[in-house]
């Protein structure tokens, strides 16, 4: 059961205030220190942000997808690094267990995910396997009642701070989805080393790194759902949901960028006029606004469809593609409207422009979304 | 100790206020509403007293339309214990609110009332003072610090020239200023717990208070737009402008 409307509206107010009064003023600090201040993390935990997608039985608040995306519209207005802190517990890090975990696995991890006491990471990508996720090489060999994991995972969000990884590994040799299993691997086990945190273009404060498994031994009960071969399909279901969440973040960030652009355009004067009076500037404002509203509509309608139990693979790929692409355009226009100031770190748009670039790449590149959309559309046509 | 905290539902402080088309009031249709910020501070102070073991129960009350219940629930999520909603669809003036609060104080056996010093919609800054007068209780307005030692309170107030410290005995009335505390956020776990807390709804007529308006609003206008300034070349020109155009010297 989702949260009732009244309670949700109170919570949305909390998030709005938190974003405006706490997160946005601290963005530069996050950029400078490449970390989220601990008092902010503390407050994110207290507010209950880490548990929004976890069932109430395990201490979460089990928001509906519609509620979750409405929340992302707000959360997205602040530097995406803040969101990323709780992002894996809300999305890819916890949902494998929510969707496919055994009762024991749920009881072990979900309550701690809800409170943010442990961070979960999702480890699929490898040095030689990105878009072609089925080509992963990490293996898990069964020996008695244990598995031995070997391989390297790449660009794993929150790996440096995670308490547990959902690791996709092959339990059979052939290249097929049923060869891939998911293991819940506690990060303090012997045989695990982390790479140095990656140096990235943007989203400083959100850490990623390699995870190297060298004969890492896990107990049999670390196998997600207690069944081999469900790792890949579960990962795809997790990403289906994650795409809507990411879409919402893209819209929140788009709104922020447009707002920054409007602030600038209504105060900067050239040729004795506010630059917002120039039609070429207005054109950029108009296109951005229209795209944001269209994106919101697409997200809300897909989220409500998903809440009704419908399959939204096609729609959530459309949302991820559209929302991350318009974000790219809006970020570019926001810099353009700022002129030279937009290229200077003193203005938020310079940083947000770099932050925005990621959304067309992770959780499935734009090209991969296009492939999914085309595949589904053609399949539906032929059916 | 039993604390009463009245909370008012007002237009959210982030909303750009607009006058309605008739020019009779501020537009409230489709406008985001939230708890008056000074009242949030009042709730926070009460919750801190309870957490410090100095109060047993916090009763939240609001006078207003159905929507006020959401504001009471927000106060619950911050730590209020139970609520009384006095239902009135039309505007209730400060004196009527003060009388209603007196009714609740008498009925519930309240020891301390903490109110916001004013509501950000009409900025009346009267209800707390009127309530203290009606109850014949001591009052400490514009509080920036509150210390409770059993039945004795020390309250620091912000006044024009600096700070004034008052000592007063319970029962009493306090109104909050901005710097008293930083209100906590309504967290999701607490919002969920708040669902179980009870609100008693009561039509305003049940309080026996005559709430008919004593004031009549003639007109509501947008503040005049400031016309732009201008630069003058030198002091002579300035004096000339002040004499000839402005006419103040
Ligand atoms: C900051 C960051 C955080 C990340 N966090 C995580 C995480 O937490 N967990 C995780 O598992 N992964 C994570 N990733 C990995 C991310 O999901 C991958 O980078 C992404 O899926 C793309 O894979 P790749 O980098 O190997 O690019 P490639 O797959 O090598 O793609 C290179 C280019 O080729 C295109 N391309 C590939 N295949 C096709 C095709 N069939 N048709 C047309 N074009 C194609 C792509 O669209 C892209 O433009 C993260 C990445 C980043 C940058």
XYZ file of C-alpha atoms and ligand atoms in Angstrom:
685
model
C 0.000 0.000 0.000
C 1.295 3.398 -0.978
C 1.326 6.360 1.340
C -1.991 8.259 1.586
C -2.180 11.554 -0.341
C -2.274 13.758 2.713
C 0.842 12.212 4.257
C 2.607 12.288 0.929
C 1.867 15.951 0.422
C 3.396 16.699 3.849
C 6.468 14.701 2.874
C 6.761 16.459 -0.475
C 6.792 19.759 1.430
C 9.605 18.422 3.587
C 11.613 17.494 0.499
C 11.006 20.870 -1.154
C 12.206 22.706 1.918
C 15.147 20.368 2.345
C 16.207 20.923 -1.264
C 15.876 24.707 -1.098
C 17.218 25.346 2.388
C 19.755 22.576 2.864
C 20.897 21.023 -0.391
C 21.146 23.842 -2.922
C 23.131 26.119 -0.556
C 25.693 23.334 0.016
C 26.298 22.404 -3.637
C 29.583 24.230 -3.974
C 30.898 22.533 -0.846
C 30.078 19.147 -2.380
C 31.869 20.160 -5.567
C 34.930 21.382 -3.643
C 35.240 18.425 -1.282
C 33.994 15.679 -3.623
C 31.832 14.346 -0.804
C 28.414 14.815 0.744
C 28.700 16.552 4.156
C 27.972 14.093 6.964
C 25.358 16.320 8.578
C 23.436 16.291 5.287
C 23.658 12.510 5.088
C 22.412 12.343 8.672
C 19.422 14.502 7.781
C 18.664 12.534 4.632
C 18.496 9.449 6.833
C 16.304 11.143 9.453
C 13.878 12.411 6.846
C 13.411 8.844 5.636
C 14.755 9.364 2.127
C 16.660 6.093 1.976
C 13.565 3.973 2.534
C 11.020 5.439 0.153
C 10.827 2.429 -2.156
C 11.096 -0.286 0.484
C 7.975 -2.061 1.821
C 6.639 -0.776 5.147
C 7.147 -4.221 6.619
C 10.889 -3.560 6.407
C 10.761 -0.034 7.751
C 10.349 1.753 4.433
C 7.441 3.847 3.238
C 6.687 2.052 -0.006
C 5.779 5.071 -2.127
C 3.842 4.402 -5.294
C 5.753 5.056 -8.523
C 3.676 8.174 -9.086
C 4.692 9.458 -5.670
C 8.311 8.495 -6.224
C 8.553 10.427 -9.494
C 6.865 13.469 -7.963
C 9.529 13.344 -5.305
C 12.268 13.127 -7.936
C 10.925 16.297 -9.594
C 11.868 18.067 -6.359
C 15.012 16.178 -5.453
C 16.302 16.624 -8.997
C 16.504 20.380 -8.528
C 19.608 19.993 -6.360
C 23.011 18.723 -7.483
C 22.493 15.123 -8.603
C 25.293 14.015 -6.283
C 22.952 14.436 -3.300
C 20.372 12.185 -4.897
C 23.008 9.639 -5.728
C 23.798 9.224 -2.035
C 20.349 7.735 -1.398
C 19.809 6.814 -5.037
C 21.195 3.301 -4.928
C 19.228 2.434 -1.777
C 16.071 3.774 -3.406
C 16.759 2.172 -6.757
C 19.256 -0.257 -8.215
C 20.904 -1.174 -4.896
C 17.789 -2.300 -3.032
C 15.304 -3.280 -5.699
C 17.000 -6.557 -6.615
C 16.219 -7.719 -3.087
C 12.739 -6.150 -2.960
C 11.825 -7.839 -6.235
C 13.535 -11.217 -5.946
C 15.094 -11.683 -2.497
C 14.249 -14.536 -0.120
C 12.530 -13.614 3.167
C 15.827 -14.105 4.925
C 17.630 -11.765 2.531
C 14.879 -9.186 2.881
C 15.026 -9.344 6.656
C 18.793 -9.108 6.645
C 19.189 -6.090 4.353
C 16.003 -4.113 3.779
C 15.542 -2.647 7.275
C 19.103 -1.308 7.142
C 18.606 0.047 3.628
C 15.474 1.890 4.826
C 17.349 3.748 7.516
C 20.435 4.276 5.384
C 22.540 2.383 7.904
C 23.967 0.420 5.028
C 24.340 1.466 1.432
C 23.628 -1.000 -1.344
C 25.379 -0.868 -4.727
C 24.471 -2.525 -7.995
C 27.365 -4.137 -9.853
C 26.672 -5.121 -13.438
C 29.040 -3.149 -15.696
C 32.556 -4.492 -16.363
C 35.607 -3.275 -18.285
C 34.529 -5.291 -21.344
C 30.792 -5.282 -20.792
C 28.643 -2.154 -20.778
C 25.677 -1.866 -23.101
C 26.083 -5.536 -23.923
C 25.327 -6.501 -20.353
C 24.853 -10.145 -21.153
C 28.543 -10.431 -22.060
C 29.780 -10.112 -18.473
C 32.774 -12.224 -17.535
C 32.613 -12.253 -13.761
C 32.072 -15.826 -12.640
C 30.656 -17.488 -9.551
C 31.734 -21.129 -9.263
C 29.870 -23.353 -6.868
C 31.952 -25.392 -4.438
C 30.090 -27.322 -1.751
C 27.728 -24.857 -0.136
C 29.745 -21.825 -1.228
C 30.401 -19.810 -4.382
C 33.772 -18.417 -5.435
C 33.521 -15.084 -7.270
C 36.168 -13.780 -9.687
C 36.063 -10.726 -11.945
C 36.090 -6.929 -12.107
C 33.150 -4.539 -11.980
C 33.510 -0.993 -13.309
C 32.062 2.486 -12.552
C 29.992 1.183 -9.657
C 28.085 3.988 -7.974
C 28.596 4.190 -4.199
C 30.988 1.209 -4.218
C 33.433 3.085 -1.926
C 30.741 3.495 0.768
C 28.583 0.425 0.205
C 27.966 -2.298 2.780
C 26.643 -4.755 0.238
C 26.880 -5.204 -3.524
C 24.309 -6.854 -5.810
C 26.814 -8.580 -8.075
C 25.832 -10.046 -11.425
C 27.992 -13.077 -12.173
C 27.891 -16.074 -14.461
C 26.969 -19.415 -12.960
C 27.017 -21.109 -16.368
C 29.336 -20.745 -19.330
C 27.089 -20.032 -22.318
C 26.040 -16.481 -23.202
C 22.392 -16.403 -22.207
C 20.371 -14.564 -19.632
C 19.799 -17.737 -17.638
C 23.560 -18.073 -17.112
C 23.627 -14.931 -15.013
C 22.903 -14.964 -11.292
C 22.874 -12.219 -8.710
C 24.798 -12.420 -5.425
C 24.419 -10.242 -2.371
C 28.032 -9.762 -1.387
C 28.941 -8.001 1.848
C 31.654 -5.478 1.065
C 33.926 -6.483 3.945
C 34.513 -10.047 2.741
C 38.067 -11.191 2.014
C 38.919 -11.270 -1.681
C 37.360 -7.876 -2.451
C 39.426 -4.835 -3.344
C 38.142 -1.471 -4.494
C 39.771 0.658 -7.140
C 40.490 4.299 -6.396
C 37.378 6.469 -6.790
C 37.100 7.472 -10.469
C 37.861 11.040 -11.518
C 34.741 12.145 -13.354
C 33.502 14.990 -15.580
C 30.800 15.990 -13.109
C 28.623 14.838 -10.227
C 31.508 15.311 -7.846
C 30.482 13.978 -4.446
C 28.909 10.888 -6.005
C 31.614 8.258 -5.944
C 32.176 5.388 -8.333
C 34.957 2.841 -8.452
C 36.017 -0.580 -9.671
C 35.313 -3.594 -7.520
C 37.776 -6.454 -7.949
C 36.786 -9.953 -6.836
C 39.714 -12.293 -6.392
C 38.532 -15.682 -5.161
C 35.932 -14.014 -3.001
C 34.003 -16.731 -1.184
C 30.328 -16.221 -0.364
C 27.903 -18.562 1.369
C 25.180 -20.235 -0.658
C 22.548 -17.997 0.944
C 24.110 -14.972 -0.792
C 22.493 -16.135 -4.030
C 19.590 -13.744 -4.725
C 16.248 -15.507 -4.351
C 18.115 -18.746 -3.672
C 17.983 -19.495 -7.409
C 20.604 -19.464 -10.115
C 19.870 -17.836 -13.453
C 17.487 -15.060 -12.342
C 20.155 -12.354 -12.075
C 19.860 -10.876 -15.526
C 16.077 -10.765 -15.697
C 15.952 -9.237 -12.238
C 18.538 -6.635 -13.235
C 16.432 -5.691 -16.249
C 13.294 -5.347 -14.101
C 15.227 -3.182 -11.668
C 16.408 -0.957 -14.515
C 12.842 -0.668 -15.864
C 11.794 0.997 -12.646
C 15.062 2.869 -12.278
C 14.570 4.528 -15.633
C 11.441 6.275 -14.445
C 13.203 7.480 -11.327
C 16.111 8.801 -13.409
C 13.658 10.455 -15.818
C 12.116 12.335 -12.915
C 15.538 13.488 -11.743
C 16.250 14.726 -15.288
C 13.069 16.802 -15.196
C 13.882 18.265 -11.784
C 17.336 19.227 -12.992
C 15.878 20.677 -16.199
C 13.565 22.868 -14.161
C 16.470 24.031 -12.039
C 18.527 24.895 -15.126
C 15.648 26.778 -16.708
C 15.157 28.632 -13.458
C 18.839 29.600 -13.319
C 18.590 30.734 -16.950
C 15.485 32.806 -16.180
C 17.143 34.447 -13.178
C 20.014 35.477 -15.384
C 17.940 36.470 -18.415
C 15.718 38.767 -16.381
C 18.595 40.576 -14.711
C 21.273 40.789 -17.415
C 21.025 43.793 -19.718
C 22.528 44.246 -23.155
C 21.598 46.827 -25.773
C 19.838 48.622 -22.902
C 17.388 45.791 -22.438
C 16.862 42.742 -20.311
C 18.139 39.916 -22.474
C 14.866 38.065 -21.782
C 13.240 40.614 -24.118
C 15.149 39.236 -27.091
C 13.148 36.761 -29.107
C 16.116 34.468 -29.677
C 16.486 34.104 -25.906
C 12.728 33.657 -25.571
C 12.823 30.855 -28.096
C 15.234 28.932 -25.874
C 13.040 29.574 -22.835
C 9.887 28.503 -24.662
C 11.349 25.282 -26.037
C 12.745 24.350 -22.637
C 9.443 24.957 -20.863
C 7.452 22.980 -23.416
C 9.875 20.070 -23.233
C 9.758 20.026 -19.431
C 5.954 19.892 -19.386
C 5.871 17.165 -22.028
C 8.437 15.173 -20.061
C 6.443 15.484 -16.849
C 3.307 14.268 -18.575
C 5.098 11.257 -20.004
C 6.610 10.352 -16.653
C 3.393 10.715 -14.654
C 1.353 8.707 -17.138
C 3.968 5.936 -17.251
C 4.232 5.896 -13.466
C 0.470 5.562 -13.025
C 0.434 2.777 -15.620
C 3.126 0.964 -13.667
C 1.188 1.454 -10.423
C -1.756 -0.283 -12.094
C 0.467 -3.287 -12.738
C 0.956 -2.757 -16.469
C 4.228 -3.542 -18.221
C 5.986 -0.239 -18.950
C 9.261 -1.384 -20.534
C 8.530 0.589 -23.694
C 7.217 3.668 -21.928
C 9.972 3.901 -19.346
C 12.619 3.625 -22.053
C 10.828 6.439 -23.904
C 10.857 8.476 -20.709
C 14.561 7.830 -20.036
C 15.471 8.710 -23.622
C 13.301 11.824 -23.879
C 13.992 13.242 -20.428
C 17.762 12.765 -20.502
C 17.967 14.215 -24.017
C 15.896 17.313 -23.206
C 17.991 17.767 -20.081
C 21.058 17.837 -22.319
C 19.486 20.475 -24.532
C 18.191 22.553 -21.643
C 21.568 22.459 -19.900
C 23.185 23.637 -23.115
C 20.687 26.476 -23.527
C 21.072 27.506 -19.899
C 24.801 27.931 -20.454
C 24.141 29.769 -23.720
C 21.727 32.191 -22.066
C 24.393 32.959 -19.473
C 26.941 33.821 -22.168
C 30.499 33.931 -20.836
C 29.192 33.691 -17.276
C 27.837 30.254 -18.119
C 31.365 29.042 -18.738
C 32.541 30.258 -15.350
C 32.408 28.086 -12.253
C 30.986 31.000 -10.288
C 27.619 30.236 -11.868
C 25.793 27.024 -11.009
C 24.966 26.239 -14.640
C 28.608 25.487 -15.442
C 28.602 22.693 -12.877
C 25.057 21.505 -13.589
C 25.900 21.288 -17.291
C 28.657 18.781 -16.492
C 26.418 16.945 -14.026
C 23.666 16.648 -16.622
C 25.858 14.859 -19.156
C 25.791 11.585 -17.272
C 22.070 10.960 -17.647
C 22.325 10.030 -21.328
C 24.927 7.406 -20.484
C 24.141 5.368 -17.400
C 21.240 3.027 -16.661
C 21.235 2.381 -20.411
C 22.621 4.838 -22.979
C 20.270 6.787 -25.249
C 21.141 4.388 -28.040
C 20.178 1.397 -25.930
C 16.859 3.095 -25.087
C 16.269 3.617 -28.802
C 16.948 -0.065 -29.428
C 14.456 -1.086 -26.741
C 11.811 1.356 -27.953
C 12.168 0.245 -31.559
C 12.205 -3.446 -30.616
C 9.039 -3.139 -28.530
C 7.266 -0.926 -31.038
C 7.948 -3.246 -33.951
C 7.037 -6.272 -31.837
C 3.710 -4.667 -30.869
C 3.020 -3.779 -34.488
C 3.592 -7.330 -35.638
C 1.641 -8.882 -32.796
C 2.752 20.210 31.789
C 0.248 20.361 28.941
C 1.151 22.604 26.023
C -1.244 24.034 23.454
C 0.171 25.085 20.100
C -2.225 26.793 17.711
C -1.193 26.530 14.048
C -2.519 28.545 11.114
C -2.733 27.436 7.517
C -1.440 30.256 5.351
C -0.213 30.786 1.800
C 3.212 29.187 1.509
C 6.024 31.654 2.087
C 7.526 30.829 -1.314
C 4.391 31.726 -3.264
C 4.247 35.074 -5.032
C 1.194 36.722 -3.528
C -1.447 38.044 -5.933
C -4.504 40.174 -5.282
C -7.723 38.594 -6.590
C -9.500 40.089 -9.578
C -12.151 41.809 -7.421
C -9.450 43.538 -5.396
C -11.139 42.280 -2.234
C -8.549 39.816 -0.917
C -5.397 37.885 -1.656
C -5.915 35.091 -4.212
C -5.993 31.730 -2.478
C -7.458 29.565 -5.246
C -5.021 26.915 -6.418
C -2.313 28.395 -4.259
C 0.002 26.239 -2.199
C -0.757 26.440 1.520
C 1.444 25.507 4.460
C 1.911 26.046 8.153
C 2.670 29.618 9.196
C 6.484 29.616 9.676
C 6.285 31.187 13.165
C 3.913 28.388 14.175
C 6.442 25.807 13.022
C 8.855 27.399 15.454
C 6.190 27.173 18.171
C 5.634 23.468 17.471
C 9.379 22.847 17.503
C 9.775 24.582 20.865
C 6.966 22.530 22.366
C 8.447 19.300 21.019
C 11.841 20.182 22.464
C 10.261 20.790 25.872
C 8.591 17.424 25.666
C 11.802 15.715 24.587
C 13.571 17.330 27.530
C 10.992 15.750 29.825
C 9.452 19.094 30.750
C 6.084 18.566 29.106
C 3.769 15.569 28.960
C 1.442 16.384 26.096
C 1.313 18.691 23.100
C -2.109 19.563 21.765
C -2.260 21.124 18.318
C -5.189 23.236 17.272
C -6.164 25.105 14.154
C -9.132 27.296 13.288
C -10.043 27.172 9.625
C -11.467 25.136 6.789
C -11.038 21.389 6.158
C -7.524 21.955 4.782
C -6.353 22.955 8.255
C -6.270 19.267 9.132
C -3.278 18.813 6.859
C -1.518 21.551 8.812
C -2.387 19.807 12.080
C -0.992 16.567 10.634
C 2.237 18.339 9.709
C 2.500 19.416 13.339
C 1.854 15.793 14.364
C 4.726 14.677 12.161
C 6.960 17.129 14.002
C 5.893 15.687 17.365
C 2.458 17.005 18.343
C 0.310 14.441 20.188
C -3.328 15.145 19.361
C -5.358 17.743 17.546
C -8.452 19.870 17.786
C -9.755 21.314 14.549
C -12.208 24.166 14.889
C -14.025 24.182 11.588
C -14.778 27.599 10.103
C -14.920 28.156 6.370
C -14.777 31.919 6.581
C -11.983 34.080 7.936
C -11.678 34.180 11.714
C -10.354 37.431 13.154
C -7.658 37.450 15.870
C -10.049 38.277 18.698
C -12.338 35.375 17.821
C -9.334 33.048 17.541
C -8.121 34.222 20.963
C -11.562 33.500 22.457
C -11.629 30.061 20.881
C -8.165 29.346 22.263
C -9.331 30.423 25.708
C -12.199 27.972 25.388
C -9.756 25.159 24.563
C -7.340 26.176 27.338
C -10.152 26.023 29.907
C -11.528 22.774 28.584
C -8.202 20.950 28.316
C -6.470 22.330 31.385
C -3.547 23.805 29.467
C -0.492 25.129 31.338
C 1.400 26.790 28.515
C 0.340 28.180 25.138
C 3.046 28.729 22.540
C 1.988 30.703 19.470
C 3.741 32.263 16.517
C 4.167 36.002 17.087
C 2.147 36.634 13.933
C 0.852 34.908 10.823
C 2.575 35.811 7.594
C -0.724 36.391 5.779
C -2.281 39.233 7.762
C 0.663 40.043 10.070
C -1.817 40.936 12.827
C 0.474 40.110 15.746
C -2.434 40.168 18.208
C -3.733 36.707 18.993
C -1.173 35.772 21.645
C -1.528 39.076 23.457
C -5.340 38.973 23.371
C -5.331 35.403 24.635
C -3.095 36.337 27.572
C -5.452 39.193 28.428
C -8.553 37.002 28.183
C -6.963 34.372 30.411
C -5.391 36.940 32.673
C -2.089 35.076 32.318
C 1.426 36.503 32.034
C 2.801 36.723 28.501
C 6.239 36.766 26.909
C 6.098 37.794 23.264
C 8.793 37.621 20.537
C 10.688 34.933 22.406
C 14.180 34.098 21.189
C 15.011 31.769 24.067
C 12.850 29.808 26.509
C 14.124 28.082 29.649
C 11.792 26.088 31.865
C 12.524 25.275 35.496
C 9.521 23.402 36.878
C 6.826 26.098 37.084
C 9.102 29.037 36.432
C 10.059 30.239 32.966
C 12.867 32.486 31.799
C 12.175 33.964 28.399
C 14.524 36.115 26.358
C 12.699 38.478 24.012
C 13.889 40.456 21.068
C 13.066 44.111 21.518
C 14.152 47.165 19.566
C 17.146 48.054 21.685
C 18.406 44.485 22.264
C 17.354 41.594 24.430
C 15.061 41.598 27.420
C 14.856 38.688 29.839
C 11.587 37.983 31.630
C 10.811 35.642 34.478
C 7.262 34.361 34.584
C 5.246 31.619 36.203
C 3.058 28.997 34.648
C 0.435 29.106 33.341
C 1.475 31.599 30.671
C 1.493 32.532 27.004
C 4.597 32.696 24.801
C 4.848 33.938 21.230
C 7.809 32.933 19.097
C 10.246 35.010 17.100
C 12.274 33.791 14.149
C 15.472 33.020 16.008
C 13.994 30.872 18.756
C 14.909 27.618 17.007
C 15.218 25.930 13.650
C 12.153 23.730 13.165
C 12.761 20.102 12.251
C 11.530 18.570 9.021
C 8.493 16.356 9.070
C 10.263 13.066 8.418
C 8.645 10.214 6.566
C 8.781 7.784 9.525
C 7.136 10.424 11.729
C 4.556 11.311 9.079
C 3.592 7.648 9.050
C 3.355 7.482 12.834
C 1.282 10.680 12.781
C -1.454 8.897 10.849
C -2.513 7.186 14.065
C -2.857 10.432 15.998
C -6.363 11.739 16.593
C -7.930 15.002 15.421
C -11.226 16.030 16.998
C -13.244 18.176 14.626
C -15.595 20.746 16.100
C -17.732 23.342 14.329
C -16.932 26.845 15.500
C -20.488 27.231 16.805
C -19.797 24.552 19.440
C -17.248 26.808 21.115
C -19.928 29.376 21.832
C -17.677 32.109 20.476
C -19.226 34.860 18.398
C -16.950 34.900 15.386
C -18.799 37.480 13.345
C -16.300 39.914 11.839
C -15.675 43.229 13.493
C -13.492 44.538 10.709
C -14.432 45.243 7.135
C -11.862 45.077 4.345
C -12.515 47.896 1.926
C -9.867 47.227 -0.662
C -6.734 45.143 -1.264
C -4.057 46.465 -3.606
C -0.696 45.362 -4.924
C 2.160 47.412 -3.479
C 2.999 50.327 -5.752
C 5.785 49.498 -8.178
C 8.906 51.424 -7.463
C 9.697 53.785 -10.284
C 13.338 53.740 -11.296
C 15.858 56.230 -9.896
C 17.947 58.598 -11.895
C 21.505 59.907 -11.713
C 22.241 63.590 -11.424
C 25.470 65.214 -12.539
C 26.343 67.226 -9.426
C 25.120 68.687 -6.152
C 23.750 71.776 -7.850
C 21.509 69.716 -10.070
C 20.451 67.616 -7.084
C 19.403 70.688 -5.114
C 17.615 72.020 -8.136
C 15.685 68.761 -8.624
C 14.762 68.582 -4.948
C 13.491 72.151 -5.082
C 11.764 72.249 -8.418
C 10.557 68.703 -9.053
C 10.278 66.974 -5.700
C 9.446 70.127 -3.796
C 10.927 69.060 -0.474
C 13.327 71.956 -0.063
C 29.050 7.861 -13.282
C 28.653 6.467 -13.676
C 28.021 5.656 -12.754
C 27.674 4.338 -13.080
N 27.102 3.536 -12.125
C 26.912 2.211 -12.412
C 26.456 1.315 -11.387
O 26.188 1.710 -10.252
N 26.340 -0.002 -11.693
C 26.619 -0.485 -12.953
O 26.497 -1.678 -13.158
N 27.045 0.345 -13.928
C 27.205 1.669 -13.698
N 27.653 2.520 -14.686
C 27.948 1.966 -16.001
C 26.972 2.424 -17.075
O 25.735 1.813 -16.893
C 27.630 2.119 -18.424
O 28.680 3.042 -18.584
C 26.666 2.199 -19.575
O 25.734 1.165 -19.524
C 27.373 2.187 -20.935
O 28.293 1.156 -21.013
P 29.794 1.449 -21.501
O 30.301 2.567 -20.695
O 30.538 0.195 -21.478
O 29.635 1.963 -22.986
P 29.559 1.044 -24.282
O 28.525 -0.005 -24.091
O 30.919 0.624 -24.670
O 29.019 2.083 -25.333
C 29.829 2.976 -26.093
C 28.926 3.648 -27.124
O 28.411 2.683 -28.035
C 27.029 2.737 -28.098
N 26.476 1.405 -28.339
C 26.756 0.264 -27.668
N 26.050 -0.750 -28.165
C 25.313 -0.251 -29.193
C 24.383 -0.799 -30.120
N 24.034 -2.085 -30.069
N 23.821 0.035 -31.019
C 24.140 1.334 -31.057
N 25.010 1.914 -30.222
C 25.579 1.134 -29.295
C 26.620 3.294 -26.756
O 25.334 3.880 -26.792
C 27.710 4.317 -26.512
O 27.400 5.495 -27.212
C 27.958 3.844 -14.383
C 28.556 4.691 -15.301
C 28.913 5.968 -14.976
C 29.586 6.820 -16.023
